[in-house]
Amino acid sequence: MSDQNGGSQEPEHEEPIIRDKRKIDPETGKVRQPEGEPADGGEHDLSHEELVDVGPAEGEGTEEEGGVLSDDDLDILSGQTTAEQVAAERLADLQRVTAEYANYRKRTEANREIERERAVGDAVKGLIPVLDDLERAEKHGDLGEGTAFSAIAGKLRAAVERLGLTPYGEKGEPFDPQIHEAIFQQPTPGVTADTVAEVVETGYRLGSTTVRVAKVVVAVPA
């Protein structure tokens, strides 16, 4: 482009005009009021026009909180299931859970009793040899009534009985290989069935558990 004097002239470059049209002021966080519009709640007040989704209102349930209808509710509304049927199903579920819990308690109590007997059994096993010595001393007359040893023996036997340890094995009772250990068989005239003729070592039970079987001499038919 030439001027009146015949010289060339470069075109003038205008600076770009930047208009910030953001509705929220990034520095203050407040809603901006467009130029030329009322700021006192008029029709174009952006604070009333802009709706911000801030999530469910207080008291409104979400899907996890049960705000969405369940399959059973939808079946009732559609007529496929009645409320009585749903109630019967819920009652059956409750009865099943109650029965399972009752069985769990029974198993737990049974296991607890077994563990208690096992622990007590481990403790009293160390006392059985002492009880054997007291029994031999009694047979030899060393535990006369009124003596100090007799009193000690009585206290010890009472203590183990309180723990549940009971002796078994008596002369003349039927021989049972489940609870007796036969160390000798003695043919005896007049005997029609295997019978305990003599108890060599007393057996002991702890509840339903046999701590030690009784060792016996068995009288068998001649």
JSON list of N, CA and C in Angstrom, two decimals, residues 2-79:
[
{"chain": "A", "resi": 2, "resn": "SER", "atom": "N", "xyz": [0.61, 2.26, -0.88]},
{"chain": "A", "resi": 2, "resn": "SER", "atom": "CA", "xyz": [1.46, 3.44, -1.00]},
{"chain": "A", "resi": 2, "resn": "SER", "atom": "C", "xyz": [0.77, 4.63, -0.36]},
{"chain": "A", "resi": 3, "resn": "ASP", "atom": "N", "xyz": [1.56, 5.52, 0.20]},
{"chain": "A", "resi": 3, "resn": "ASP", "atom": "CA", "xyz": [0.98, 6.75, 0.77]},
{"chain": "A", "resi": 3, "resn": "ASP", "atom": "C", "xyz": [0.95, 7.81, -0.30]},
{"chain": "A", "resi": 4, "resn": "GLN", "atom": "N", "xyz": [0.51, 9.01, 0.04]},
{"chain": "A", "resi": 4, "resn": "GLN", "atom": "CA", "xyz": [0.37, 10.08, -0.93]},
{"chain": "A", "resi": 4, "resn": "GLN", "atom": "C", "xyz": [1.72, 10.51, -1.48]},
{"chain": "A", "resi": 5, "resn": "ASN", "atom": "N", "xyz": [2.77, 10.29, -0.77]},
{"chain": "A", "resi": 5, "resn": "ASN", "atom": "CA", "xyz": [4.10, 10.68, -1.21]},
{"chain": "A", "resi": 5, "resn": "ASN", "atom": "C", "xyz": [4.75, 9.63, -2.09]},
{"chain": "A", "resi": 6, "resn": "GLY", "atom": "N", "xyz": [3.98, 8.56, -2.38]},
{"chain": "A", "resi": 6, "resn": "GLY", "atom": "CA", "xyz": [4.50, 7.53, -3.29]},
{"chain": "A", "resi": 6, "resn": "GLY", "atom": "C", "xyz": [5.28, 6.46, -2.59]},
{"chain": "A", "resi": 7, "resn": "GLY", "atom": "N", "xyz": [5.43, 6.56, -1.30]},
{"chain": "A", "resi": 7, "resn": "GLY", "atom": "CA", "xyz": [6.17, 5.52, -0.57]},
{"chain": "A", "resi": 7, "resn": "GLY", "atom": "C", "xyz": [5.29, 4.38, -0.14]},
{"chain": "A", "resi": 8, "resn": "SER", "atom": "N", "xyz": [5.86, 3.23, 0.17]},
{"chain": "A", "resi": 8, "resn": "SER", "atom": "CA", "xyz": [5.09, 2.06, 0.65]},
{"chain": "A", "resi": 8, "resn": "SER", "atom": "C", "xyz": [4.90, 2.13, 2.15]},
{"chain": "A", "resi": 9, "resn": "GLN", "atom": "N", "xyz": [3.79, 1.58, 2.63]},
{"chain": "A", "resi": 9, "resn": "GLN", "atom": "CA", "xyz": [3.48, 1.63, 4.09]},
{"chain": "A", "resi": 9, "resn": "GLN", "atom": "C", "xyz": [2.93, 0.26, 4.51]},
{"chain": "A", "resi": 10, "resn": "GLU", "atom": "N", "xyz": [3.51, -0.29, 5.55]},
{"chain": "A", "resi": 10, "resn": "GLU", "atom": "CA", "xyz": [3.08, -1.59, 6.06]},
{"chain": "A", "resi": 10, "resn": "GLU", "atom": "C", "xyz": [1.73, -1.46, 6.72]},
{"chain": "A", "resi": 11, "resn": "PRO", "atom": "N", "xyz": [0.83, -2.49, 6.55]},
{"chain": "A", "resi": 11, "resn": "PRO", "atom": "CA", "xyz": [-0.49, -2.43, 7.21]},
{"chain": "A", "resi": 11, "resn": "PRO", "atom": "C", "xyz": [-0.33, -2.49, 8.71]},
{"chain": "A", "resi": 12, "resn": "GLU", "atom": "N", "xyz": [-1.17, -1.76, 9.36]},
{"chain": "A", "resi": 12, "resn": "GLU", "atom": "CA", "xyz": [-1.14, -1.76, 10.83]},
{"chain": "A", "resi": 12, "resn": "GLU", "atom": "C", "xyz": [-1.78, -3.05, 11.37]},
{"chain": "A", "resi": 13, "resn": "HIS", "atom": "N", "xyz": [-1.17, -3.68, 12.37]},
{"chain": "A", "resi": 13, "resn": "HIS", "atom": "CA", "xyz": [-1.67, -4.90, 13.00]},
{"chain": "A", "resi": 13, "resn": "HIS", "atom": "C", "xyz": [-2.36, -4.54, 14.30]},
{"chain": "A", "resi": 14, "resn": "GLU", "atom": "N", "xyz": [-3.64, -4.91, 14.39]},
{"chain": "A", "resi": 14, "resn": "GLU", "atom": "CA", "xyz": [-4.38, -4.63, 15.63]},
{"chain": "A", "resi": 14, "resn": "GLU", "atom": "C", "xyz": [-4.16, -5.76, 16.63]},
{"chain": "A", "resi": 15, "resn": "GLU", "atom": "N", "xyz": [-4.03, -5.38, 17.88]},
{"chain": "A", "resi": 15, "resn": "GLU", "atom": "CA", "xyz": [-3.86, -6.37, 18.95]},
{"chain": "A", "resi": 15, "resn": "GLU", "atom": "C", "xyz": [-5.17, -7.13, 19.13]},
{"chain": "A", "resi": 16, "resn": "PRO", "atom": "N", "xyz": [-5.12, -8.48, 19.28]},
{"chain": "A", "resi": 16, "resn": "PRO", "atom": "CA", "xyz": [-6.37, -9.26, 19.48]},
{"chain": "A", "resi": 16, "resn": "PRO", "atom": "C", "xyz": [-7.02, -8.90, 20.80]},
{"chain": "A", "resi": 17, "resn": "ILE", "atom": "N", "xyz": [-8.32, -8.90, 20.75]},
{"chain": "A", "resi": 17, "resn": "ILE", "atom": "CA", "xyz": [-9.10, -8.61, 21.96]},
{"chain": "A", "resi": 17, "resn": "ILE", "atom": "C", "xyz": [-9.57, -9.95, 22.54]},
{"chain": "A", "resi": 18, "resn": "ILE", "atom": "N", "xyz": [-9.19, -10.27, 23.76]},
{"chain": "A", "resi": 18, "resn": "ILE", "atom": "CA", "xyz": [-9.55, -11.52, 24.44]},
{"chain": "A", "resi": 18, "resn": "ILE", "atom": "C", "xyz": [-10.69, -11.24, 25.40]},
{"chain": "A", "resi": 19, "resn": "ARG", "atom": "N", "xyz": [-11.79, -11.95, 25.21]},
{"chain": "A", "resi": 19, "resn": "ARG", "atom": "CA", "xyz": [-12.95, -11.78, 26.09]},
{"chain": "A", "resi": 19, "resn": "ARG", "atom": "C", "xyz": [-13.12, -13.05, 26.93]},
{"chain": "A", "resi": 20, "resn": "ASP", "atom": "N", "xyz": [-13.07, -12.91, 28.21]},
{"chain": "A", "resi": 20, "resn": "ASP", "atom": "CA", "xyz": [-13.24, -14.04, 29.14]},
{"chain": "A", "resi": 20, "resn": "ASP", "atom": "C", "xyz": [-14.73, -14.25, 29.35]},
{"chain": "A", "resi": 21, "resn": "LYS", "atom": "N", "xyz": [-15.28, -15.27, 28.71]},
{"chain": "A", "resi": 21, "resn": "LYS", "atom": "CA", "xyz": [-16.71, -15.54, 28.81]},
{"chain": "A", "resi": 21, "resn": "LYS", "atom": "C", "xyz": [-17.04, -16.63, 29.84]},
{"chain": "A", "resi": 22, "resn": "ARG", "atom": "N", "xyz": [-16.08, -16.97, 30.66]},
{"chain": "A", "resi": 22, "resn": "ARG", "atom": "CA", "xyz": [-16.36, -17.98, 31.68]},
{"chain": "A", "resi": 22, "resn": "ARG", "atom": "C", "xyz": [-17.37, -17.44, 32.70]},
{"chain": "A", "resi": 23, "resn": "LYS", "atom": "N", "xyz": [-18.34, -18.24, 33.02]},
{"chain": "A", "resi": 23, "resn": "LYS", "atom": "CA", "xyz": [-19.41, -17.79, 33.93]},
{"chain": "A", "resi": 23, "resn": "LYS", "atom": "C", "xyz": [-19.00, -17.85, 35.39]},
{"chain": "A", "resi": 24, "resn": "ILE", "atom": "N", "xyz": [-17.96, -18.62, 35.68]},
{"chain": "A", "resi": 24, "resn": "ILE", "atom": "CA", "xyz": [-17.46, -18.71, 37.05]},
{"chain": "A", "resi": 24, "resn": "ILE", "atom": "C", "xyz": [-16.11, -18.05, 37.12]},
{"chain": "A", "resi": 25, "resn": "ASP", "atom": "N", "xyz": [-15.97, -17.10, 38.04]},
{"chain": "A", "resi": 25, "resn": "ASP", "atom": "CA", "xyz": [-14.70, -16.41, 38.22]},
{"chain": "A", "resi": 25, "resn": "ASP", "atom": "C", "xyz": [-13.69, -17.42, 38.79]},
{"chain": "A", "resi": 26, "resn": "PRO", "atom": "N", "xyz": [-12.58, -17.71, 38.04]},
{"chain": "A", "resi": 26, "resn": "PRO", "atom": "CA", "xyz": [-11.62, -18.72, 38.54]},
{"chain": "A", "resi": 26, "resn": "PRO", "atom": "C", "xyz": [-10.91, -18.29, 39.81]},
{"chain": "A", "resi": 27, "resn": "GLU", "atom": "N", "xyz": [-10.89, -16.98, 40.11]},
{"chain": "A", "resi": 27, "resn": "GLU", "atom": "CA", "xyz": [-10.18, -16.52, 41.31]},
{"chain": "A", "resi": 27, "resn": "GLU", "atom": "C", "xyz": [-11.08, -16.50, 42.54]},
{"chain": "A", "resi": 28, "resn": "THR", "atom": "N", "xyz": [-12.32, -16.06, 42.36]},
{"chain": "A", "resi": 28, "resn": "THR", "atom": "CA", "xyz": [-13.23, -15.94, 43.52]},
{"chain": "A", "resi": 28, "resn": "THR", "atom": "C", "xyz": [-14.16, -17.12, 43.63]},
{"chain": "A", "resi": 29, "resn": "GLY", "atom": "N", "xyz": [-14.40, -17.84, 42.51]},
{"chain": "A", "resi": 29, "resn": "GLY", "atom": "CA", "xyz": [-15.33, -18.96, 42.54]},
{"chain": "A", "resi": 29, "resn": "GLY", "atom": "C", "xyz": [-16.78, -18.53, 42.48]},
{"chain": "A", "resi": 30, "resn": "LYS", "atom": "N", "xyz": [-17.05, -17.27, 42.29]},
{"chain": "A", "resi": 30, "resn": "LYS", "atom": "CA", "xyz": [-18.42, -16.77, 42.25]},
{"chain": "A", "resi": 30, "resn": "LYS", "atom": "C", "xyz": [-18.92, -16.67, 40.81]},
{"chain": "A", "resi": 31, "resn": "VAL", "atom": "N", "xyz": [-20.24, -16.65, 40.68]},
{"chain": "A", "resi": 31, "resn": "VAL", "atom": "CA", "xyz": [-20.86, -16.52, 39.36]},
{"chain": "A", "resi": 31, "resn": "VAL", "atom": "C", "xyz": [-20.68, -15.09, 38.86]},
{"chain": "A", "resi": 32, "resn": "ARG", "atom": "N", "xyz": [-20.20, -14.99, 37.64]},
{"chain": "A", "resi": 32, "resn": "ARG", "atom": "CA", "xyz": [-20.00, -13.66, 37.06]},
{"chain": "A", "resi": 32, "resn": "ARG", "atom": "C", "xyz": [-21.31, -13.12, 36.53]},
{"chain": "A", "resi": 33, "resn": "GLN", "atom": "N", "xyz": [-21.47, -11.83, 36.64]},
{"chain": "A", "resi": 33, "resn": "GLN", "atom": "CA", "xyz": [-22.66, -11.15, 36.10]},
{"chain": "A", "resi": 33, "resn": "GLN", "atom": "C", "xyz": [-22.32, -10.60, 34.72]},
{"chain": "A", "resi": 34, "resn": "PRO", "atom": "N", "xyz": [-22.99, -11.09, 33.67]},
{"chain": "A", "resi": 34, "resn": "PRO", "atom": "CA", "xyz": [-22.69, -10.55, 32.33]},
{"chain": "A", "resi": 34, "resn": "PRO", "atom": "C", "xyz": [-22.93, -9.04, 32.28]},
{"chain": "A", "resi": 35, "resn": "GLU", "atom": "N", "xyz": [-22.13, -8.42, 31.43]},
{"chain": "A", "resi": 35, "resn": "GLU", "atom": "CA", "xyz": [-22.25, -6.97, 31.30]},
{"chain": "A", "resi": 35, "resn": "GLU", "atom": "C", "xyz": [-23.60, -6.59, 30.73]},
{"chain": "A", "resi": 36, "resn": "GLY", "atom": "N", "xyz": [-24.20, -5.57, 31.30]},
{"chain": "A", "resi": 36, "resn": "GLY", "atom": "CA", "xyz": [-25.46, -5.06, 30.79]},
{"chain": "A", "resi": 36, "resn": "GLY", "atom": "C", "xyz": [-26.66, -5.80, 31.32]},
{"chain": "A", "resi": 37, "resn": "GLU", "atom": "N", "xyz": [-26.51, -6.76, 32.25]},
{"chain": "A", "resi": 37, "resn": "GLU", "atom": "CA", "xyz": [-27.65, -7.48, 32.79]},
{"chain": "A", "resi": 37, "resn": "GLU", "atom": "C", "xyz": [-27.77, -7.18, 34.27]},
{"chain": "A", "resi": 38, "resn": "PRO", "atom": "N", "xyz": [-28.99, -7.18, 34.79]},
{"chain": "A", "resi": 38, "resn": "PRO", "atom": "CA", "xyz": [-29.18, -6.83, 36.20]},
{"chain": "A", "resi": 38, "resn": "PRO", "atom": "C", "xyz": [-28.55, -7.85, 37.11]},
{"chain": "A", "resi": 39, "resn": "ALA", "atom": "N", "xyz": [-28.07, -7.40, 38.23]},
{"chain": "A", "resi": 39, "resn": "ALA", "atom": "CA", "xyz": [-27.41, -8.27, 39.21]},
{"chain": "A", "resi": 39, "resn": "ALA", "atom": "C", "xyz": [-28.28, -8.54, 40.40]},
{"chain": "A", "resi": 40, "resn": "ASP", "atom": "N", "xyz": [-29.54, -8.06, 40.40]},
{"chain": "A", "resi": 40, "resn": "ASP", "atom": "CA", "xyz": [-30.39, -8.17, 41.59]},
{"chain": "A", "resi": 40, "resn": "ASP", "atom": "C", "xyz": [-31.50, -9.18, 41.37]},
{"chain": "A", "resi": 41, "resn": "GLY", "atom": "N", "xyz": [-31.16, -10.39, 40.82]},
{"chain": "A", "resi": 41, "resn": "GLY", "atom": "CA", "xyz": [-32.16, -11.45, 40.71]},
{"chain": "A", "resi": 41, "resn": "GLY", "atom": "C", "xyz": [-33.11, -11.28, 39.58]},
{"chain": "A", "resi": 42, "resn": "GLY", "atom": "N", "xyz": [-32.71, -10.62, 38.47]},
{"chain": "A", "resi": 42, "resn": "GLY", "atom": "CA", "xyz": [-33.58, -10.44, 37.32]},
{"chain": "A", "resi": 42, "resn": "GLY", "atom": "C", "xyz": [-33.74, -11.74, 36.57]},
{"chain": "A", "resi": 43, "resn": "GLU", "atom": "N", "xyz": [-34.38, -11.62, 35.39]},
{"chain": "A", "resi": 43, "resn": "GLU", "atom": "CA", "xyz": [-34.66, -12.80, 34.61]},
{"chain": "A", "resi": 43, "resn": "GLU", "atom": "C", "xyz": [-33.39, -13.48, 34.15]},
{"chain": "A", "resi": 44, "resn": "HIS", "atom": "N", "xyz": [-32.34, -12.70, 33.97]},
{"chain": "A", "resi": 44, "resn": "HIS", "atom": "CA", "xyz": [-31.11, -13.27, 33.43]},
{"chain": "A", "resi": 44, "resn": "HIS", "atom": "C", "xyz": [-30.07, -13.48, 34.51]},
{"chain": "A", "resi": 45, "resn": "ASP", "atom": "N", "xyz": [-30.50, -13.55, 35.75]},
{"chain": "A", "resi": 45, "resn": "ASP", "atom": "CA", "xyz": [-29.55, -13.78, 36.84]},
{"chain": "A", "resi": 45, "resn": "ASP", "atom": "C", "xyz": [-29.01, -15.20, 36.71]},
{"chain": "A", "resi": 46, "resn": "LEU", "atom": "N", "xyz": [-27.70, -15.33, 36.43]},
{"chain": "A", "resi": 46, "resn": "LEU", "atom": "CA", "xyz": [-27.12, -16.64, 36.20]},
{"chain": "A", "resi": 46, "resn": "LEU", "atom": "C", "xyz": [-27.18, -17.51, 37.44]},
{"chain": "A", "resi": 47, "resn": "SER", "atom": "N", "xyz": [-27.21, -16.87, 38.62]},
{"chain": "A", "resi": 47, "resn": "SER", "atom": "CA", "xyz": [-27.26, -17.67, 39.84]},
{"chain": "A", "resi": 47, "resn": "SER", "atom": "C", "xyz": [-28.54, -18.47, 39.92]},
{"chain": "A", "resi": 48, "resn": "HIS", "atom": "N", "xyz": [-29.61, -18.02, 39.18]},
{"chain": "A", "resi": 48, "resn": "HIS", "atom": "CA", "xyz": [-30.86, -18.76, 39.15]},
{"chain": "A", "resi": 48, "resn": "HIS", "atom": "C", "xyz": [-30.97, -19.61, 37.91]},
{"chain": "A", "resi": 49, "resn": "GLU", "atom": "N", "xyz": [-30.26, -19.25, 36.85]},
{"chain": "A", "resi": 49, "resn": "GLU", "atom": "CA", "xyz": [-30.37, -20.02, 35.62]},
{"chain": "A", "resi": 49, "resn": "GLU", "atom": "C", "xyz": [-29.53, -21.28, 35.66]},
{"chain": "A", "resi": 50, "resn": "GLU", "atom": "N", "xyz": [-28.34, -21.20, 36.27]},
{"chain": "A", "resi": 50, "resn": "GLU", "atom": "CA", "xyz": [-27.43, -22.33, 36.25]},
{"chain": "A", "resi": 50, "resn": "GLU", "atom": "C", "xyz": [-27.80, -23.31, 37.35]},
{"chain": "A", "resi": 51, "resn": "LEU", "atom": "N", "xyz": [-28.10, -24.54, 36.99]},
{"chain": "A", "resi": 51, "resn": "LEU", "atom": "CA", "xyz": [-28.42, -25.60, 37.96]},
{"chain": "A", "resi": 51, "resn": "LEU", "atom": "C", "xyz": [-27.21, -26.51, 38.05]},
{"chain": "A", "resi": 52, "resn": "VAL", "atom": "N", "xyz": [-26.71, -26.67, 39.23]},
{"chain": "A", "resi": 52, "resn": "VAL", "atom": "CA", "xyz": [-25.52, -27.49, 39.45]},
{"chain": "A", "resi": 52, "resn": "VAL", "atom": "C", "xyz": [-25.95, -28.79, 40.11]},
{"chain": "A", "resi": 53, "resn": "ASP", "atom": "N", "xyz": [-25.55, -29.90, 39.53]},
{"chain": "A", "resi": 53, "resn": "ASP", "atom": "CA", "xyz": [-25.88, -31.21, 40.09]},
{"chain": "A", "resi": 53, "resn": "ASP", "atom": "C", "xyz": [-24.93, -31.51, 41.24]},
{"chain": "A", "resi": 54, "resn": "VAL", "atom": "N", "xyz": [-25.45, -31.51, 42.44]},
{"chain": "A", "resi": 54, "resn": "VAL", "atom": "CA", "xyz": [-24.63, -31.76, 43.62]},
{"chain": "A", "resi": 54, "resn": "VAL", "atom": "C", "xyz": [-24.93, -33.12, 44.22]},
{"chain": "A", "resi": 55, "resn": "GLY", "atom": "N", "xyz": [-25.54, -34.02, 43.47]},
{"chain": "A", "resi": 55, "resn": "GLY", "atom": "CA", "xyz": [-25.81, -35.35, 43.99]},
{"chain": "A", "resi": 55, "resn": "GLY", "atom": "C", "xyz": [-27.21, -35.44, 44.57]},
{"chain": "A", "resi": 56, "resn": "PRO", "atom": "N", "xyz": [-27.57, -36.63, 45.10]},
{"chain": "A", "resi": 56, "resn": "PRO", "atom": "CA", "xyz": [-28.92, -36.83, 45.64]},
{"chain": "A", "resi": 56, "resn": "PRO", "atom": "C", "xyz": [-29.16, -35.98, 46.87]},
{"chain": "A", "resi": 57, "resn": "ALA", "atom": "N", "xyz": [-30.38, -35.52, 46.99]},
{"chain": "A", "resi": 57, "resn": "ALA", "atom": "CA", "xyz": [-30.74, -34.72, 48.15]},
{"chain": "A", "resi": 57, "resn": "ALA", "atom": "C", "xyz": [-30.74, -35.58, 49.40]},
{"chain": "A", "resi": 58, "resn": "GLU", "atom": "N", "xyz": [-30.72, -34.94, 50.53]},
{"chain": "A", "resi": 58, "resn": "GLU", "atom": "CA", "xyz": [-30.68, -35.65, 51.80]},
{"chain": "A", "resi": 58, "resn": "GLU", "atom": "C", "xyz": [-31.94, -36.50, 51.95]},
{"chain": "A", "resi": 59, "resn": "GLY", "atom": "N", "xyz": [-31.74, -37.78, 52.30]},
{"chain": "A", "resi": 59, "resn": "GLY", "atom": "CA", "xyz": [-32.88, -38.68, 52.47]},
{"chain": "A", "resi": 59, "resn": "GLY", "atom": "C", "xyz": [-33.16, -39.52, 51.25]},
{"chain": "A", "resi": 60, "resn": "GLU", "atom": "N", "xyz": [-32.59, -39.13, 50.08]},
{"chain": "A", "resi": 60, "resn": "GLU", "atom": "CA", "xyz": [-32.81, -39.91, 48.87]},
{"chain": "A", "resi": 60, "resn": "GLU", "atom": "C", "xyz": [-31.83, -41.07, 48.86]},
{"chain": "A", "resi": 61, "resn": "GLY", "atom": "N", "xyz": [-32.32, -42.28, 48.62]},
{"chain": "A", "resi": 61, "resn": "GLY", "atom": "CA", "xyz": [-31.48, -43.47, 48.65]},
{"chain": "A", "resi": 61, "resn": "GLY", "atom": "C", "xyz": [-30.79, -43.67, 47.32]},
{"chain": "A", "resi": 62, "resn": "THR", "atom": "N", "xyz": [-29.62, -44.28, 47.38]},
{"chain": "A", "resi": 62, "resn": "THR", "atom": "CA", "xyz": [-28.92, -44.69, 46.18]},
{"chain": "A", "resi": 62, "resn": "THR", "atom": "C", "xyz": [-29.20, -46.15, 45.94]},
{"chain": "A", "resi": 63, "resn": "GLU", "atom": "N", "xyz": [-28.64, -46.68, 44.87]},
{"chain": "A", "resi": 63, "resn": "GLU", "atom": "CA", "xyz": [-28.88, -48.09, 44.53]},
{"chain": "A", "resi": 63, "resn": "GLU", "atom": "C", "xyz": [-28.33, -48.98, 45.62]},
{"chain": "A", "resi": 64, "resn": "GLU", "atom": "N", "xyz": [-27.15, -48.63, 46.19]},
{"chain": "A", "resi": 64, "resn": "GLU", "atom": "CA", "xyz": [-26.59, -49.45, 47.24]},
{"chain": "A", "resi": 64, "resn": "GLU", "atom": "C", "xyz": [-27.40, -49.34, 48.51]},
{"chain": "A", "resi": 65, "resn": "GLU", "atom": "N", "xyz": [-28.08, -48.20, 48.75]},
{"chain": "A", "resi": 65, "resn": "GLU", "atom": "CA", "xyz": [-28.81, -47.99, 49.98]},
{"chain": "A", "resi": 65, "resn": "GLU", "atom": "C", "xyz": [-30.25, -48.45, 49.86]},
{"chain": "A", "resi": 66, "resn": "GLY", "atom": "N", "xyz": [-30.60, -49.08, 48.78]},
{"chain": "A", "resi": 66, "resn": "GLY", "atom": "CA", "xyz": [-31.97, -49.56, 48.64]},
{"chain": "A", "resi": 66, "resn": "GLY", "atom": "C", "xyz": [-32.89, -48.59, 47.94]},
{"chain": "A", "resi": 67, "resn": "GLY", "atom": "N", "xyz": [-32.34, -47.57, 47.31]},
{"chain": "A", "resi": 67, "resn": "GLY", "atom": "CA", "xyz": [-33.20, -46.62, 46.63]},
{"chain": "A", "resi": 67, "resn": "GLY", "atom": "C", "xyz": [-33.82, -47.19, 45.37]},
{"chain": "A", "resi": 68, "resn": "VAL", "atom": "N", "xyz": [-33.24, -48.25, 44.82]},
{"chain": "A", "resi": 68, "resn": "VAL", "atom": "CA", "xyz": [-33.77, -48.87, 43.61]},
{"chain": "A", "resi": 68, "resn": "VAL", "atom": "C", "xyz": [-34.60, -50.07, 44.01]},
{"chain": "A", "resi": 69, "resn": "LEU", "atom": "N", "xyz": [-35.72, -50.27, 43.35]},
{"chain": "A", "resi": 69, "resn": "LEU", "atom": "CA", "xyz": [-36.61, -51.38, 43.67]},
{"chain": "A", "resi": 69, "resn": "LEU", "atom": "C", "xyz": [-35.90, -52.71, 43.43]},
{"chain": "A", "resi": 70, "resn": "SER", "atom": "N", "xyz": [-36.13, -53.65, 44.33]},
{"chain": "A", "resi": 70, "resn": "SER", "atom": "CA", "xyz": [-35.55, -54.98, 44.18]},
{"chain": "A", "resi": 70, "resn": "SER", "atom": "C", "xyz": [-36.35, -55.78, 43.16]},
{"chain": "A", "resi": 71, "resn": "ASP", "atom": "N", "xyz": [-35.80, -56.96, 42.80]},
{"chain": "A", "resi": 71, "resn": "ASP", "atom": "CA", "xyz": [-36.50, -57.83, 41.86]},
{"chain": "A", "resi": 71, "resn": "ASP", "atom": "C", "xyz": [-37.83, -58.29, 42.43]},
{"chain": "A", "resi": 72, "resn": "ASP", "atom": "N", "xyz": [-37.86, -58.55, 43.73]},
{"chain": "A", "resi": 72, "resn": "ASP", "atom": "CA", "xyz": [-39.12, -58.99, 44.35]},
{"chain": "A", "resi": 72, "resn": "ASP", "atom": "C", "xyz": [-40.17, -57.89, 44.29]},
{"chain": "A", "resi": 73, "resn": "ASP", "atom": "N", "xyz": [-39.71, -56.63, 44.53]},
{"chain": "A", "resi": 73, "resn": "ASP", "atom": "CA", "xyz": [-40.66, -55.52, 44.46]},
{"chain": "A", "resi": 73, "resn": "ASP", "atom": "C", "xyz": [-41.21, -55.37, 43.04]},
{"chain": "A", "resi": 74, "resn": "LEU", "atom": "N", "xyz": [-40.33, -55.52, 42.06]},
{"chain": "A", "resi": 74, "resn": "LEU", "atom": "CA", "xyz": [-40.78, -55.41, 40.67]},
{"chain": "A", "resi": 74, "resn": "LEU", "atom": "C", "xyz": [-41.75, -56.54, 40.31]},
{"chain": "A", "resi": 75, "resn": "ASP", "atom": "N", "xyz": [-41.48, -57.76, 40.84]},
{"chain": "A", "resi": 75, "resn": "ASP", "atom": "CA", "xyz": [-42.39, -58.87, 40.57]},
{"chain": "A", "resi": 75, "resn": "ASP", "atom": "C", "xyz": [-43.75, -58.62, 41.17]},
{"chain": "A", "resi": 76, "resn": "ILE", "atom": "N", "xyz": [-43.77, -58.04, 42.40]},
{"chain": "A", "resi": 76, "resn": "ILE", "atom": "CA", "xyz": [-45.05, -57.74, 43.03]},
{"chain": "A", "resi": 76, "resn": "ILE", "atom": "C", "xyz": [-45.82, -56.71, 42.23]},
{"chain": "A", "resi": 77, "resn": "LEU", "atom": "N", "xyz": [-45.11, -55.67, 41.77]},
{"chain": "A", "resi": 77, "resn": "LEU", "atom": "CA", "xyz": [-45.78, -54.62, 41.00]},
{"chain": "A", "resi": 77, "resn": "LEU", "atom": "C", "xyz": [-46.29, -55.13, 39.66]},
{"chain": "A", "resi": 78, "resn": "SER", "atom": "N", "xyz": [-45.55, -56.10, 39.09]},
{"chain": "A", "resi": 78, "resn": "SER", "atom": "CA", "xyz": [-45.98, -56.64, 37.80]},
{"chain": "A", "resi": 78, "resn": "SER", "atom": "C", "xyz": [-47.03, -57.73, 37.93]},
{"chain": "A", "resi": 79, "resn": "GLY", "atom": "N", "xyz": [-47.30, -58.15, 39.15]},
{"chain": "A", "resi": 79, "resn": "GLY", "atom": "CA", "xyz": [-48.32, -59.17, 39.37]},
{"chain": "A", "resi": 79, "resn": "GLY", "atom": "C", "xyz": [-47.82, -60.58, 39.28]}
]
